[in-house]
Structure formats: C-alpha cells, structure tokens
Coordinates of C-alpha atoms in Angstrom, one line a residue:
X1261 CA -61.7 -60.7 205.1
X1262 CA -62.1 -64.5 203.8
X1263 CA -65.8 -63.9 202.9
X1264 CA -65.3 -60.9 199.7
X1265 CA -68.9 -59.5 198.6
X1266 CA -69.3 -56.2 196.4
X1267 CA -72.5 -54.5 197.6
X1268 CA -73.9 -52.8 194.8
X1269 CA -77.0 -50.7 194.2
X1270 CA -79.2 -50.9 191.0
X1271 CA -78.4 -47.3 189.9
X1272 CA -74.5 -47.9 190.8
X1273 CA -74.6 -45.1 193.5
X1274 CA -73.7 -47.5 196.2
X1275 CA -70.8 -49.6 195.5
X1276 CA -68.7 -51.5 198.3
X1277 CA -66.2 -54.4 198.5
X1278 CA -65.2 -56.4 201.9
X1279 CA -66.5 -58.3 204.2
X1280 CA -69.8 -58.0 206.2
X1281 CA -69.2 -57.8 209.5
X1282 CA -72.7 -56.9 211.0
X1283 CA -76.1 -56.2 210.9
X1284 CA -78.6 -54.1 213.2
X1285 CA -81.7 -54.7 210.9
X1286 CA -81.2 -52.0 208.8
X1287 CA -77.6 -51.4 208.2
X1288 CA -75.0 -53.7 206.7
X1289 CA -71.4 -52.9 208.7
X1290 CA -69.0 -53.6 206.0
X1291 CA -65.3 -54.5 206.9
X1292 CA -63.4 -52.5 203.7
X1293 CA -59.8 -52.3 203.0
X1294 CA -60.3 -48.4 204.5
X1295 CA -61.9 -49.2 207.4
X1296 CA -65.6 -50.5 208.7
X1297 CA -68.6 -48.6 206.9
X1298 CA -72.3 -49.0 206.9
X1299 CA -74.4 -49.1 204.2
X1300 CA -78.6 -49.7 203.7
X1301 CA -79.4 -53.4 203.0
X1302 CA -82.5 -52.1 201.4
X1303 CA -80.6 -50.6 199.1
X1304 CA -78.5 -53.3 197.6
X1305 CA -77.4 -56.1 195.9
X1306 CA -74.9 -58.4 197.0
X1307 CA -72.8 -60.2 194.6
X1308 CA -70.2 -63.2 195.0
X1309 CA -69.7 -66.4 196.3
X1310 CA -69.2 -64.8 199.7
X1311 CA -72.9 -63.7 200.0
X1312 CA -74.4 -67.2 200.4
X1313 CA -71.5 -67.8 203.0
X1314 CA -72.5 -65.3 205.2
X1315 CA -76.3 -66.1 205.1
X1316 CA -74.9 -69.1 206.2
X1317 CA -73.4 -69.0 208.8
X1318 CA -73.4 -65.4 210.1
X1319 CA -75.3 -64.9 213.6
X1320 CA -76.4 -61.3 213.4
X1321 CA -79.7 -62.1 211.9
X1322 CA -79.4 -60.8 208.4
X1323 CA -81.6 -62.6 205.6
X1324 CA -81.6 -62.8 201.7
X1325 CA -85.2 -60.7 202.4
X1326 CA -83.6 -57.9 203.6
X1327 CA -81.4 -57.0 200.2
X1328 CA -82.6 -56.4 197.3
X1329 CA -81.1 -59.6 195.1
X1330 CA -78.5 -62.3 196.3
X1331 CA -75.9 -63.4 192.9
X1332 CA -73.5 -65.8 193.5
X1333 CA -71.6 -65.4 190.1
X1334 CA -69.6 -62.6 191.6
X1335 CA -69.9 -60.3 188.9
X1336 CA -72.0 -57.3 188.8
X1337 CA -74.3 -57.0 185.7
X1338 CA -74.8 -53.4 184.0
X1339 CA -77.5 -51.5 185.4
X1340 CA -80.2 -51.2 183.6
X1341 CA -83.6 -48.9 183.8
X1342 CA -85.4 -51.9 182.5
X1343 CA -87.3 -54.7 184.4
X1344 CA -89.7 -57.9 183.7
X1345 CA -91.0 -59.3 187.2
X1346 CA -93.5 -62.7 187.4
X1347 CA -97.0 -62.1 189.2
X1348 CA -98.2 -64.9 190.9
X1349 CA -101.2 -65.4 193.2
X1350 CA -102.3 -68.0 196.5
X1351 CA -105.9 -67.9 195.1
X1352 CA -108.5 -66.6 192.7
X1353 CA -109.7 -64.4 194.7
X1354 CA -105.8 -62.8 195.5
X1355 CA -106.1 -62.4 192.3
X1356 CA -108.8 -60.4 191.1
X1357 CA -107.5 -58.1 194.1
X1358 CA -104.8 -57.5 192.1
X1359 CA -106.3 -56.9 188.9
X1360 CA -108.9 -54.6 190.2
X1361 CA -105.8 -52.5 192.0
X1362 CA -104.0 -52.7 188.7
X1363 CA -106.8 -51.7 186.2
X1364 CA -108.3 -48.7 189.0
X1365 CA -104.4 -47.8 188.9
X1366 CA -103.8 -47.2 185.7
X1367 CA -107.2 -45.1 185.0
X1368 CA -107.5 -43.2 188.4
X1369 CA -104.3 -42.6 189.7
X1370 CA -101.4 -39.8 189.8
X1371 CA -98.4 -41.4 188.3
X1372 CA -95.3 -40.3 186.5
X1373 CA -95.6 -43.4 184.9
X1374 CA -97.6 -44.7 181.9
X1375 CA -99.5 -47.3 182.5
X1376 CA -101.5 -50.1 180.8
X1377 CA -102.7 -53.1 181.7
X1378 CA -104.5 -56.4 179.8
X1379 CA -107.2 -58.0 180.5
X1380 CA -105.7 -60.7 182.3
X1381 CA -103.7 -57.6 184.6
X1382 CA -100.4 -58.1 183.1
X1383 CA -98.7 -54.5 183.2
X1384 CA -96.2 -52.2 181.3
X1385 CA -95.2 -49.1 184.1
X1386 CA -92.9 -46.6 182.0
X1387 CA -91.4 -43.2 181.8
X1388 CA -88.7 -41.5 180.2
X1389 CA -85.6 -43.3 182.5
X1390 CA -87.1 -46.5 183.1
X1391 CA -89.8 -49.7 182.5
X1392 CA -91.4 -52.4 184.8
X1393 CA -93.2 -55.2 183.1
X1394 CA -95.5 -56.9 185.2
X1395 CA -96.6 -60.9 184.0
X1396 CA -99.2 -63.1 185.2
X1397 CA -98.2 -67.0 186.1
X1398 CA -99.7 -69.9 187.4
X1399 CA -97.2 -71.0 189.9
X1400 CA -98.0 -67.7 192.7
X1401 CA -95.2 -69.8 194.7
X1402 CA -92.0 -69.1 192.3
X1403 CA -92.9 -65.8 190.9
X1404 CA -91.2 -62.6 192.0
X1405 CA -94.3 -60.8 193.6
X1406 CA -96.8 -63.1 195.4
X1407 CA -100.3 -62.0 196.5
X1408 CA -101.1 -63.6 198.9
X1409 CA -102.2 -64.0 202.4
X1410 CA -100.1 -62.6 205.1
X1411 CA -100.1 -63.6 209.2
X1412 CA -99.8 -60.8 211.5
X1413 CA -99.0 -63.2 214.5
X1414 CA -96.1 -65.6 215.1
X1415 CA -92.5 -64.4 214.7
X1416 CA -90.7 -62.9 211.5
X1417 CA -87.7 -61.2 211.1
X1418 CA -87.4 -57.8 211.2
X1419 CA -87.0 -55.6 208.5
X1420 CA -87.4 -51.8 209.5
X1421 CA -86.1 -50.2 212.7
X1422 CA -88.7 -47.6 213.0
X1423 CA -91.1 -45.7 211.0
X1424 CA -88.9 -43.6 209.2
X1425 CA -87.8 -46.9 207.2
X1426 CA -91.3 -48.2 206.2
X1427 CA -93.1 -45.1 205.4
X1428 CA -90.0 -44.0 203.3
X1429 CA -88.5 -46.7 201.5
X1430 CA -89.1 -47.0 197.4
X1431 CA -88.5 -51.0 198.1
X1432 CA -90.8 -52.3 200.4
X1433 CA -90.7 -56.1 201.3
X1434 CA -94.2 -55.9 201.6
X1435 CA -97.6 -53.8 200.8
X1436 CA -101.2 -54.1 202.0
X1437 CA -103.6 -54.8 199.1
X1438 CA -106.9 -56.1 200.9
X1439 CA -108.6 -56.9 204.2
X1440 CA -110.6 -60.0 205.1
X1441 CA -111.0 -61.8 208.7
X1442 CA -111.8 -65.2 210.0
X1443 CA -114.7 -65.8 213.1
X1444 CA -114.4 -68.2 215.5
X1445 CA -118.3 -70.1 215.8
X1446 CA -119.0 -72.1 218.8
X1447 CA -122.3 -74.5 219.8
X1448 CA -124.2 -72.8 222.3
X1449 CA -123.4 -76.0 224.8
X1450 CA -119.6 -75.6 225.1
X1451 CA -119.6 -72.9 228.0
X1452 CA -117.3 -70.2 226.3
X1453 CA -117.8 -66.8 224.9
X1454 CA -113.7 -66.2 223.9
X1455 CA -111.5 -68.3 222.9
X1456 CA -107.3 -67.0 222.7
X1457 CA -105.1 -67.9 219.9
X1458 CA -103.1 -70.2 221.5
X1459 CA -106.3 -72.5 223.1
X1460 CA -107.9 -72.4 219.4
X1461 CA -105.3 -73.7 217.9
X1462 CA -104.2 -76.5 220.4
X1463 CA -109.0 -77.1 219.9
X1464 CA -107.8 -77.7 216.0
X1465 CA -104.8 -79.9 217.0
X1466 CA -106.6 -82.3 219.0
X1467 CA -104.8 -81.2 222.4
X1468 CA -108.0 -79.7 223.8
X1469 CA -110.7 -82.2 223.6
X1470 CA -112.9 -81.2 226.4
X1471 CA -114.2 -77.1 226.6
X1472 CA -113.9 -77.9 230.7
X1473 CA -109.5 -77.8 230.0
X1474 CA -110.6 -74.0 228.5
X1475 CA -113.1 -73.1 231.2
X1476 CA -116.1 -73.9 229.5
X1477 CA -118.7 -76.6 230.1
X1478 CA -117.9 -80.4 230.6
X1479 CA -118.5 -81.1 227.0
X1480 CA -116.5 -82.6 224.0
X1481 CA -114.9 -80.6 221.6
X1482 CA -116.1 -81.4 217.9
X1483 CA -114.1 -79.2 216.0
X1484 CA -115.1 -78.9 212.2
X1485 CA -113.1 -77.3 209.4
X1486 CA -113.4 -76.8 205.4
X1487 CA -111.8 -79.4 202.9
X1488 CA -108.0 -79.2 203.1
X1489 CA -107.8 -78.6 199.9
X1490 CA -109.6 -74.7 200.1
X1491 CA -108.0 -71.4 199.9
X1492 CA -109.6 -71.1 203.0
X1493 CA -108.4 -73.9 204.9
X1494 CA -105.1 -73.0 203.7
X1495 CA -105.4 -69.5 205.3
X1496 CA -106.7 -70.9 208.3
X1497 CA -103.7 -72.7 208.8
X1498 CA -101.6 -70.0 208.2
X1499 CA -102.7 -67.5 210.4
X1500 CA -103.8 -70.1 213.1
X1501 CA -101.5 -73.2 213.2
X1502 CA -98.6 -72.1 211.9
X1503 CA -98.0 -68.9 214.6
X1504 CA -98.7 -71.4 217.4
X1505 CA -96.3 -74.2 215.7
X1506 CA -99.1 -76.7 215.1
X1507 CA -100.9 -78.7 213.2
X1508 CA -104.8 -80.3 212.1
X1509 CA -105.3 -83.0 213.8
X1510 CA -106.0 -85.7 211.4
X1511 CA -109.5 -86.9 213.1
X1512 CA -110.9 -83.2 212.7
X1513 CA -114.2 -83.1 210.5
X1514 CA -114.1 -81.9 207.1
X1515 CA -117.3 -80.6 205.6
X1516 CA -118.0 -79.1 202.2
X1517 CA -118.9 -75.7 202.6
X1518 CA -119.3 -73.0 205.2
X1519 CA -123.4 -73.3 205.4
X1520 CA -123.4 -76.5 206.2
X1521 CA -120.6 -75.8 209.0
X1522 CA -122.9 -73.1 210.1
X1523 CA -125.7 -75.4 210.3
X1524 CA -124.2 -78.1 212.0
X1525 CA -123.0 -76.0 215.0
X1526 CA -126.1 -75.7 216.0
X1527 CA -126.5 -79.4 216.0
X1528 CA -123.9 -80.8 216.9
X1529 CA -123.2 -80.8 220.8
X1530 CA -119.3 -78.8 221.3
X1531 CA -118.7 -78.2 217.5
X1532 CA -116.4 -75.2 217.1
X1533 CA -114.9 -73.5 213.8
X1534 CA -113.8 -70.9 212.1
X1535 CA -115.1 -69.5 208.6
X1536 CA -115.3 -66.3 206.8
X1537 CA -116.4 -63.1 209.1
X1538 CA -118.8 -62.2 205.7
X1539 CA -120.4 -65.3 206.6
X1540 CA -120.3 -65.8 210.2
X1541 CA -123.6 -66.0 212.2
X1542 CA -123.2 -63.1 215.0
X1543 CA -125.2 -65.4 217.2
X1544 CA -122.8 -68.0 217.2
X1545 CA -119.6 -65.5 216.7
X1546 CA -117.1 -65.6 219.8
X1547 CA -114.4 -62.8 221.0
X1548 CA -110.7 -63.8 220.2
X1549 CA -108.1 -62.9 222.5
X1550 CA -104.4 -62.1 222.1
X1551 CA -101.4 -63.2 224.5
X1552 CA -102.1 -60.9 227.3
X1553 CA -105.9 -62.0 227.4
X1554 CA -107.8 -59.0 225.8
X1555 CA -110.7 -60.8 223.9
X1556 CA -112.0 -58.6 220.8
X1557 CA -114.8 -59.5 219.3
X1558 CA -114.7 -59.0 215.3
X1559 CA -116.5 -56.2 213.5
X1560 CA -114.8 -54.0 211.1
X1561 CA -113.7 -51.4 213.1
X1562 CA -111.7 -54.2 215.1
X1563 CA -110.9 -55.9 212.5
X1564 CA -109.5 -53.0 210.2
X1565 CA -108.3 -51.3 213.2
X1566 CA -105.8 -54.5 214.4
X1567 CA -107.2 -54.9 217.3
X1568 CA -108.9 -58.4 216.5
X1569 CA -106.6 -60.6 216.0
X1570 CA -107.8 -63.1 212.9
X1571 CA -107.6 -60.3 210.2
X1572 CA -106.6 -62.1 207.1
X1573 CA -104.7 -59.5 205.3
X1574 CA -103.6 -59.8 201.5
X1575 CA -100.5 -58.4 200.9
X1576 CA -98.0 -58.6 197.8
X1577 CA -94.8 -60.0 198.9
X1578 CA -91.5 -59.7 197.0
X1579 CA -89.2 -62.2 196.7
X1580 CA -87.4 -59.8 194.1
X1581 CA -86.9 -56.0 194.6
X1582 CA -88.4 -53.9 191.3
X1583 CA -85.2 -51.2 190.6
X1584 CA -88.2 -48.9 189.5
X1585 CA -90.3 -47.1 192.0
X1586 CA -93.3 -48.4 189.8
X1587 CA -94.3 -51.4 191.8
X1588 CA -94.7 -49.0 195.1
X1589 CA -96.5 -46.7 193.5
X1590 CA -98.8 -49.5 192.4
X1591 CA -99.5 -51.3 195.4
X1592 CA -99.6 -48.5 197.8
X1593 CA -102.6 -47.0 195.6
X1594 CA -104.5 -49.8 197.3
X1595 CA -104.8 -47.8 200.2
X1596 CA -106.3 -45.2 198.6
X1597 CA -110.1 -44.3 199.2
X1598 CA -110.8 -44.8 195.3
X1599 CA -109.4 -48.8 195.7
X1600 CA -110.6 -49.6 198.8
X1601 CA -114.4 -48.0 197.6
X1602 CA -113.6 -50.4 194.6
X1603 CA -112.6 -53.6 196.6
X1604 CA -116.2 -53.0 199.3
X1605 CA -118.1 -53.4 196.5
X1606 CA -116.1 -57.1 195.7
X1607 CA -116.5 -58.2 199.1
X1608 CA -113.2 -56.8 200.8
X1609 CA -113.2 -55.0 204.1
X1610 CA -112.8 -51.2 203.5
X1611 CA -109.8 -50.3 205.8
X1612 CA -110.2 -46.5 205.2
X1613 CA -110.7 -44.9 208.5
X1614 CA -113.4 -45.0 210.4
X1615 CA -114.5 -43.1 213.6
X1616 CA -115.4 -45.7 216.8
X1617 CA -118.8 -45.6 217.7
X1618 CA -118.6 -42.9 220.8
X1619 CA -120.8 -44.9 223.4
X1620 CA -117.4 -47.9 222.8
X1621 CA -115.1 -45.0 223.4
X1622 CA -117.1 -43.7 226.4
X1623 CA -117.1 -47.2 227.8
X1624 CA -113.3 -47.6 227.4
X1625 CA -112.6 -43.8 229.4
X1626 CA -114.8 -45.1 231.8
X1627 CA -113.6 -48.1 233.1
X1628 CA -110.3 -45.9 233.8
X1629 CA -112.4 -44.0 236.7
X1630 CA -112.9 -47.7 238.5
X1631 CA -109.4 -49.6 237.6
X1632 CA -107.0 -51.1 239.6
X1633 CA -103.5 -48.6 239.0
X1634 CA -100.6 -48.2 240.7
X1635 CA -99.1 -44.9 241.2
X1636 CA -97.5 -44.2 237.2
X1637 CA -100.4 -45.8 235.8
X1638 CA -102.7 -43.4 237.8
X1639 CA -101.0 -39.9 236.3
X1640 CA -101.2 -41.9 233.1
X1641 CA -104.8 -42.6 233.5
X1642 CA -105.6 -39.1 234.7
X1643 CA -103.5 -37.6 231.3
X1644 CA -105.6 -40.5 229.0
X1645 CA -108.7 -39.3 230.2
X1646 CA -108.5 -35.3 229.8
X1647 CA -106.4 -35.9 226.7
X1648 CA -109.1 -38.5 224.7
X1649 CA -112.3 -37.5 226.3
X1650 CA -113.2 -35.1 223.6
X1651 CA -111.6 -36.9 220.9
X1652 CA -112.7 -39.6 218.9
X1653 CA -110.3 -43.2 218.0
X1654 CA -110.1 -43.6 214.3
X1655 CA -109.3 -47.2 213.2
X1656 CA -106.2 -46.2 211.6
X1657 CA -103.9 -48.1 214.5
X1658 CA -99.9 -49.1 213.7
X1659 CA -97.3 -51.1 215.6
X1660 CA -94.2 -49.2 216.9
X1661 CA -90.6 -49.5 217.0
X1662 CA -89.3 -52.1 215.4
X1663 CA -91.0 -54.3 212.8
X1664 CA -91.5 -57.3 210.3
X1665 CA -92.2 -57.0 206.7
X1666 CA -95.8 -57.5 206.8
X1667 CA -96.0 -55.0 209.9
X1668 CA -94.3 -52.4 207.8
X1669 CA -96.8 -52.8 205.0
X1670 CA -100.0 -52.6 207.3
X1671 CA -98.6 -49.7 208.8
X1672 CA -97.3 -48.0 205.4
X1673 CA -101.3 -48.2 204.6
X1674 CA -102.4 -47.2 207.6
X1675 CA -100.7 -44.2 207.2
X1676 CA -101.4 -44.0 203.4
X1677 CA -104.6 -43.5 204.4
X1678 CA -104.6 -41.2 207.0
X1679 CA -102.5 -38.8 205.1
X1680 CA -105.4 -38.8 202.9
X1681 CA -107.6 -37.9 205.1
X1682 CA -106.3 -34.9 207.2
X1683 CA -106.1 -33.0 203.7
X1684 CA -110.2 -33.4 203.5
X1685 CA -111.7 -30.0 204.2
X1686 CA -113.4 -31.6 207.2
X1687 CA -110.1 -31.9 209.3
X1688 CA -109.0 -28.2 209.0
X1689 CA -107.4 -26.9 211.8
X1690 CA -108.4 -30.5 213.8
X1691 CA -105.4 -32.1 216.2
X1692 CA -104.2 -35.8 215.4
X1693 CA -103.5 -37.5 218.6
X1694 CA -100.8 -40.7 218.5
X1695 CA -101.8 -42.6 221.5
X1696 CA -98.9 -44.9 222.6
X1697 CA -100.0 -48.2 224.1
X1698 CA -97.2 -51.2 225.4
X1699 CA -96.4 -53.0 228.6
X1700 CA -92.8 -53.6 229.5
X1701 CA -91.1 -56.1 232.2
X1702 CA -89.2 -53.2 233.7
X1703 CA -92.5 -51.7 235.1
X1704 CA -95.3 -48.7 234.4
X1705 CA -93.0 -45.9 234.0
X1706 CA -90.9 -48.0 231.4
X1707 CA -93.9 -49.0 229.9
X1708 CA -95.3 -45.1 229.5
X1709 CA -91.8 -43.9 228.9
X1710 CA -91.8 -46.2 225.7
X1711 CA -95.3 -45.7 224.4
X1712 CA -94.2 -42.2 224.5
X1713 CA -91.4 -43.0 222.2
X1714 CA -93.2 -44.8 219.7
X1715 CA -96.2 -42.2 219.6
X1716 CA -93.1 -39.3 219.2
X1717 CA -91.5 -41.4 216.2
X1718 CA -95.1 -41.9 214.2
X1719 CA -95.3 -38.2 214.4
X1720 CA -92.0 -37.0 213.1
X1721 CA -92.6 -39.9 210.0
X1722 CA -96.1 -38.8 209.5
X1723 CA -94.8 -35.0 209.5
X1724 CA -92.1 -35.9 207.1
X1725 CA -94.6 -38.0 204.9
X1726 CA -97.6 -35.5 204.9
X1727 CA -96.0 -32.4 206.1
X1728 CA -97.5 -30.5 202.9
X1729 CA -101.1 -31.5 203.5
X1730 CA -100.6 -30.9 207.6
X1731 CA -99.5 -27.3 206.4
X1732 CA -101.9 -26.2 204.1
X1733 CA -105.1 -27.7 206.6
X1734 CA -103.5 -26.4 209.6
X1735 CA -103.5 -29.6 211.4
X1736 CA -101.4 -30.2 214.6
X1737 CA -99.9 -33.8 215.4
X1738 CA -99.2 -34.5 218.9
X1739 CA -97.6 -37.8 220.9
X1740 CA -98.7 -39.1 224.4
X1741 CA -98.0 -42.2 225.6
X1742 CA -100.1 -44.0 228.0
X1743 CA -98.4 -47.5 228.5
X1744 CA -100.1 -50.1 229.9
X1745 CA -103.4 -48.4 231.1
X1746 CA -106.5 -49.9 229.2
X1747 CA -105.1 -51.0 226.0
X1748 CA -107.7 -52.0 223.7
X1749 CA -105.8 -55.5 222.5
X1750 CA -102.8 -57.3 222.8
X1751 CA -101.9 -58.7 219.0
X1752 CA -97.5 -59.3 219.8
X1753 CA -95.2 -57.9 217.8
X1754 CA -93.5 -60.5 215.5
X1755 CA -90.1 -58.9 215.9
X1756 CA -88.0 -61.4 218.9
X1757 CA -87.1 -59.6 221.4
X1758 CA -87.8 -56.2 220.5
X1759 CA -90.1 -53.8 222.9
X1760 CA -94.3 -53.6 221.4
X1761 CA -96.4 -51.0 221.0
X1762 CA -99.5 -50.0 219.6
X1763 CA -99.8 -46.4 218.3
X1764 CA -104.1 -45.6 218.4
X1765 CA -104.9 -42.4 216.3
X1766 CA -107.5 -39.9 217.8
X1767 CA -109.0 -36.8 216.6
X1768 CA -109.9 -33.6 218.2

C-alpha cells in the first residue's frame, strides 16, 4: 500500500482511500485497509501524489481519460455545484458547429436547465442545485472541451465495456456533434477502382510509387494534397496517416485549393487525392476498403451509416469532466432531428436515419443464395435471409462490446436518434431488428455465437434507454446474430485485443 490515493466523487457519494490495484476498463479495484473493493472510474476523482504514480507505472491499462480529474496536491477540495470549463475549437468550421448546437439548444430543447448563450456561444447552463459556464478560447488545444475532429480507425483505449456504460453515463469522454467524409479521386489511367486504408496511406508516404505494387496499371503515382497548413490537410492526416503510423512524404504536391486538385486529376497521368466528399467529382470518386477488404464507396447512407471508412466525424472531447449533467445534455441534442436539420442546411451530413435504398438491400440478400459457406455460416445465411427479407436496414449502425471514447459517442448518437424515431407515429407496432455482424479466429459458430451477444446487449441498453417510447408505440426489439456472413464493411474496432462487431438496425 506504498502508492495512497483517495478516490472521490464530485457530489462526495464515493469516497475511498488505498491503493489501486486494478483496472478492467471500467472499474477501479481498490486495495483498502478493509479489504479489495471496486469502484467506477467514470465516476471519480483521484487525489494525491500516488495518482501520477500509478499512471506511471501501472500495467493494467488505466489512463488519466478514464477519471474524471487527476490532483496531485492530495487534498480533496469542497464540492461544489458550480463550474467554469474553456471551449476550444480545431477549426472555424468546428466552431460554428458548436455555436449552432449551442444557440438551437437553448431555444428548442427540453432542459431542466436555463440556458443562454452570447453571440460568440459562450454559455451559462443553471438550475436550482447547480451552474456550468461555458467560455470560448483561442487555443482549442489547452481548453477543457475540444471540438474537434475525431478518427474512428487506429487504436485507442477503451473506455466502456459495453453498451450499458455509453448510453448511460452523465460523463461521457466523448459526444458526436457533426458528420463530414473525405473521397478518395484517382486519374482515370492508374488502373484502380478501390483503394484500402493501409495502401492509401503508404500512396501519401511515398512507399507506393507505382499503381502496378496496388494492382493497378504500370503507371506512377502523383499523389496531390492541400497546403499543410489547412484544416483539411490536418484532418487528412489524422484520420489517414496517423491510424496507419505514417507520414507525408515530403516530395508530395501541394496545391491551393480543392478545384484545382479536381482539375488536375484529370490531367495529370496517376494523380491521386483525397478532398472533401461535398466536393468530390463522382466520376473520379473510388470505393475505400477496410482491413478485411470490403471496399464501400461513399454516399451518405455509407457514410452516416459507418460503413465507409473516411467519415470525418466532429466530436467534443473532454479533457475535464463537467460535475453537472449540463454539458451531456448539450451535446447529445446534436443528435436530435431539430440539430441535425439545422447543421444540412450548413453543409454537415444529416446522420438521422435513413432507410437503404431496397434494390442495395435486395442485392446484398441475394448474393447469400450464390456464396461460398461452410456448414454454420449456411444455417446463418438461411436465418439472415427469412429474417431481413421483408425488412429494410436503417443507417443507424453501432460497434459492439467493448469500445473507445469516440466509439462510445458515435454510438450514444446513433442510438439518440433512433430512440427518436421509434416514438414517430409511423413505427407503431413495427419490430427493430439488431443484426449482429463480426468474424472471430476461433471459427463461424464463434463468430455467430458473438454477434449474437453484441446484438442481445444493444437491445437490453436500448430497452433500458427508450423503454417508455417502446411501450407506449408498441414496438418489439429483437437480436440475431449472423457473424461473418455478408457483412456490409469491415471498419476495426479501436479497442486491442478485444472481439468486433457491428450491430446493423433493420425494420419490419
């Protein structure tokens, strides 16, 4: 017991000295002077020298992230209902997100709290027991909450075990605010019509520097790109390079703007890049392809679904945990019909559900009639089919099991959303289908078994988060799990070593 922390929570319900001991991800094990307890990291703060220590040096994975606060000082400062946080943006255009979340917020939306916001979106959330002030500053970087863009690929810790924790939790690390994507434009001459992650970033790196290494045409590769100094470019690296531990190549060609990029890939011979999907030429536009080699092509159903891979979401990361529910309140209202109407009209992706266009479903259930199965995958064919061929997918689409931050938050909308929509009168007594999708090593039954398990979990959360409207529209939820029979991508997980799956939502 060398290391001494005192695990507090803000409203003093939670207090606990000792060591830690352990953590599974969600729980902090707690070696006390009466034994070994557990308490939610979520849910506190952890005070004292001690604390630093065992970020240090401990080998169970825990991270300051995944409390709310880290103080050294070792003292435990009265609690109190009151709270300034700093506001800080990646770009201009993170943050009129923001203010146009904020300002719809605080006309449109059903709060306990009173709200007001200035013209520049700083904001006072209050009530009766408690206040949150909200400031604007330059330097997005340092401030408490960031807006910013968020990678969905790569690896990151996790933060939630299961759906239970993201969907429920007053403190997430993470919220969804907006939806943009990136498209990948080729010349006509290089050969290819995909490209995956992996090959477009070692393109930009200057490790691929003839499309014949890729499969396409013996031609050079000219890749172009914006000016390194663009929000843009910046994004670009981050949901591109960085996943795939790499970086520009320093003899890549920087052009101004993304018309003249367009233009020049039809002149120049091998020219690749990749520019805003708002902007994209669909003639030039190729599919983009996860690990397991599923290439998506991006429209926003894909795109707003998950299933293409280069979705740029913008998500408000905290680096320190409100102690009022305000901040939740606020960014989860971005999910909400009334935002995301707000944010189409300002160029944003709307990522309410949608319905798949039926002839993309129908090609899907088809193919299963001519695949290549083995015995499990078969009976899980057979099941897919009956099950989904009077159904249609809606976009709404979430990871199982166990998951990051920024999966947590896309998945906390997702399900935002969709909670929203089975109270319309147009899903009365309609049936919500989880679809479980995943591969595993240990074969097709393991692979069903645990697509089952994820699609059984999202139901119980979603009951417990939307049980009232489920109720009163008389709509039934059901799980299936269908493994690794026709998934419609492959995005990984960005948990180490934890089992992936995809949860699809259908409607009947």
């Amino acid at each position: 017991m060398a290391q001494q922390v005192d695990l507090r929570s803000p409203d003093e319900f939670i207090s606990v000295e000792g060591e830690i001991v352990g953590f599974n991800g969600v729980m902090l094990r707690v070696q006390t002077s009466v034994g070994a307890i557990s308490v939610p990291a979520s849910e506190v703060i952890c005070y004292g020298a001690g604390c630093i220590e065992v970020l240090a040096s401990n080998d169970f994975g825990l991270t300051a992230g995944a409390m709310i606060d880290v103080v050294v000082d070792g003292s435990a400062p009265a609690s109190s209902g009151d709270q300034t946080l700093s506001v800080g943006f990646e770009s201009a255009t993170a943050g009129g997100l923001y203010r146009t979340v904020a300002g719809a917020f605080a006309v449109a939306s059903d709060t306990s709290a009173t709200v007001v916001v200035s013209a520049d979106g700083a904001a006072v959330l209050s009530n009766d027991e408690a206040s949150l002030k909200l400031n604007i500053v330059d330097d997005g970087g340092d401030a408490d909450i960031v807006v910013e863009t968020v990678s969905l690929n790569g690896t990151a810790a996790q933060q939630y075990s299961g759906p239970g924790d993201w969907i429920t939790t007053t403190q997430p690390g993470d919220q969804l605010l907006g939806l943009n994507a990136f498209s990948v434009i080729v010349a006509p001459n290089a050969g290819i019509s995909e490209i995956s992650l992996n090959d477009l970033a070692r393109v930009f790196a200057g490790e691929v520097t003839n499309w014949s290494q890729i499969g396409g045409a013996d031609v050079s590769v000219l890749p172009l790109q914006l000016p390194t100094n663009s929000d843009l470019w910046a994004q670009m690296n981050k949901l591109v390079m960085e996943p795939a531990g790499k970086t520009v190549a320093g003899n890549v060609l920087t052009m101004s703007d993304q018309a003249g990029i367009s233009a020049s890939i039809l002149q120049f011979p091998g020219s690749i890049s990749i520019i805003d999907f708002a902007v994209a030429n669909a003639d030039q536009t190729i599919a983009v392809a996860g690990a397991c080699g599923i290439a998506v092509m991006p429209n926003a159903f894909n795109i707003i679904s998950g299933d293409y891979p280069l979705a740029r979401p913008i998500m408000a990361s905290y680096n320190t945990a409100p102690t009022a529910p305000f901040a939740a309140e606020l960014f989860d209202f971005a999910s909400t019909d009334v935002a995301q109407g707000l944010l189409d009209r300002e160029g944003f992706l709307n990522h309410s559900a949608q319905q798949q266009d039926p002839v993309l479903k129908n090609e899907r259930l088809g193919g299963l009639l001519n695949a290549s199965l083995d015995d499990a995958q078969r009976a899980a064919a057979a099941e897919m089919f009956q099950v989904l061929f009077d159904a249609n997918r809606l976009s709404t689409t979430m990871t199982g099991g166990a998951a990051s931050g920024p999966e947590g938050a896309w998945n906390r909308a997702m399900m935002i959303d969709l909670a929203g929509l089975v109270s319309g009168p147009e899903y009365q007594g309609r049936e919500i289908v989880f679809a479980g999708f995943g591969a595993s090593t240990s074969g097709s039954d393991a692979a069903i078994s645990a697509s089952l398990g994820a699609a059984q979990s999202m139901q119980a959360a979603f009951e417990q988060f939307a049980g009232a409207a489920l109720a009163s529209n008389e709509v039934t939820v059901s799980p299936y799990g269908f493994g690794n029979v026709f998934p419609a991508t492959c995005v990984d997980g960005q948990v180490a070593g934890s089992g992936y799956t995809r949860v699809e939502v259908w409607v009947r």
